[in-house]
Coordinates of C-alpha atoms in Angstrom, one line a residue:
X1 CA 120.7 128.9 114.0
X2 CA 121.6 126.7 117.0
X3 CA 123.4 123.4 116.4
X4 CA 120.5 121.5 117.8
X5 CA 118.1 123.0 115.3
X6 CA 120.5 122.4 112.5
X7 CA 120.8 118.7 113.5
X8 CA 117.1 118.3 113.7
X9 CA 116.7 119.8 110.2
X10 CA 119.4 117.5 108.8
X11 CA 117.8 114.4 110.3
X12 CA 114.4 115.3 109.0
X13 CA 115.7 116.0 105.6
X14 CA 117.7 112.8 105.4
X15 CA 114.9 110.5 106.7
X16 CA 113.3 109.8 103.2
X17 CA 116.8 108.8 101.9
X18 CA 117.3 106.4 104.7
X19 CA 113.9 104.9 104.2
X20 CA 114.6 104.3 100.5
X21 CA 117.9 102.5 101.4
X22 CA 116.4 100.5 104.2
X23 CA 114.8 97.9 101.9
X24 CA 111.7 97.7 104.2
X25 CA 109.6 100.4 102.5
X26 CA 105.9 99.8 102.5
X27 CA 103.2 100.2 99.9
X28 CA 99.5 99.7 99.3
X29 CA 97.6 97.0 97.4
X30 CA 100.6 94.8 97.1
X31 CA 99.0 91.6 96.0
X32 CA 101.3 88.7 97.0
X33 CA 103.7 91.0 98.8
X34 CA 103.2 89.6 102.3
X35 CA 102.6 92.0 105.1
X36 CA 102.3 95.1 103.0
X37 CA 106.0 95.6 102.7
X38 CA 108.6 95.0 100.0
X39 CA 110.6 92.3 101.7
X40 CA 109.2 89.7 99.4
X41 CA 110.2 91.7 96.4
X42 CA 113.7 92.0 97.7
X43 CA 113.8 88.3 98.2
X44 CA 112.8 87.7 94.6
X45 CA 115.5 90.2 93.4
X46 CA 118.1 88.5 95.6
X47 CA 117.1 85.0 94.3
X48 CA 116.5 85.8 90.6
X49 CA 118.2 89.0 89.6
X50 CA 121.5 89.2 91.6
X51 CA 122.6 86.0 90.1
X52 CA 123.8 88.0 87.1
X53 CA 124.3 91.6 88.5
X54 CA 124.2 93.5 91.8
X55 CA 121.2 95.0 93.5
X56 CA 122.9 98.4 93.2
X57 CA 122.4 98.2 89.4
X58 CA 118.7 97.6 89.9
X59 CA 118.5 100.5 92.4
X60 CA 120.3 102.7 89.9
X61 CA 117.8 101.8 87.2
X62 CA 114.9 102.5 89.5
X63 CA 116.4 105.8 90.7
X64 CA 116.9 107.0 87.1
X65 CA 113.2 106.3 86.3
X66 CA 113.8 103.4 83.8
X67 CA 110.9 101.3 82.8
X68 CA 111.5 98.3 85.0
X69 CA 108.7 96.2 83.6
X70 CA 110.4 96.4 80.1
X71 CA 113.8 95.6 81.7
X72 CA 112.3 92.7 83.5
X73 CA 110.8 91.4 80.2
X74 CA 114.2 91.7 78.5
X75 CA 115.9 89.9 81.4
X76 CA 113.4 87.1 81.1
X77 CA 114.0 86.9 77.3
X78 CA 117.7 86.5 78.2
X79 CA 117.0 83.6 80.5
X80 CA 115.8 84.9 83.9
X81 CA 113.3 82.5 85.3
X82 CA 110.3 84.0 87.2
X83 CA 107.1 82.3 88.2
X84 CA 103.7 84.1 88.0
X85 CA 103.8 85.0 91.7
X86 CA 107.3 86.5 91.4
X87 CA 106.2 88.5 88.3
X88 CA 103.3 89.9 90.3
X89 CA 105.4 90.8 93.2
X90 CA 108.0 92.6 91.1
X91 CA 105.4 94.3 89.0
X92 CA 103.9 95.9 92.1
X93 CA 107.4 96.7 93.5
X94 CA 108.5 98.5 90.2
X95 CA 105.4 100.7 90.4
X96 CA 105.6 101.6 94.1
X97 CA 109.3 101.6 95.0
X98 CA 110.5 104.6 96.9
X99 CA 113.6 104.9 94.8
X100 CA 111.5 105.6 91.7
X101 CA 111.3 109.3 90.7

């Protein structure tokens, strides 16, 4: 196999991983997620969740298939403050995130 073909295969295989790390993944029927992307969800996570822990911890939970809605409820029980719009945005994000199995 030529080096060029091997490089093309490697890039094509890695593209989904890069998209998942980009933070700009898109989804459908996103309610209050403006523009059909997840930027608003990332803003909520940055504002409300990373006060106590890193976004890497959230990504790890998503990647391992944990029930993020249940985790979110527990975090709110522990004191995380989310308004109705933020809950809607995160609820959609948890369901459609590309890191999810």
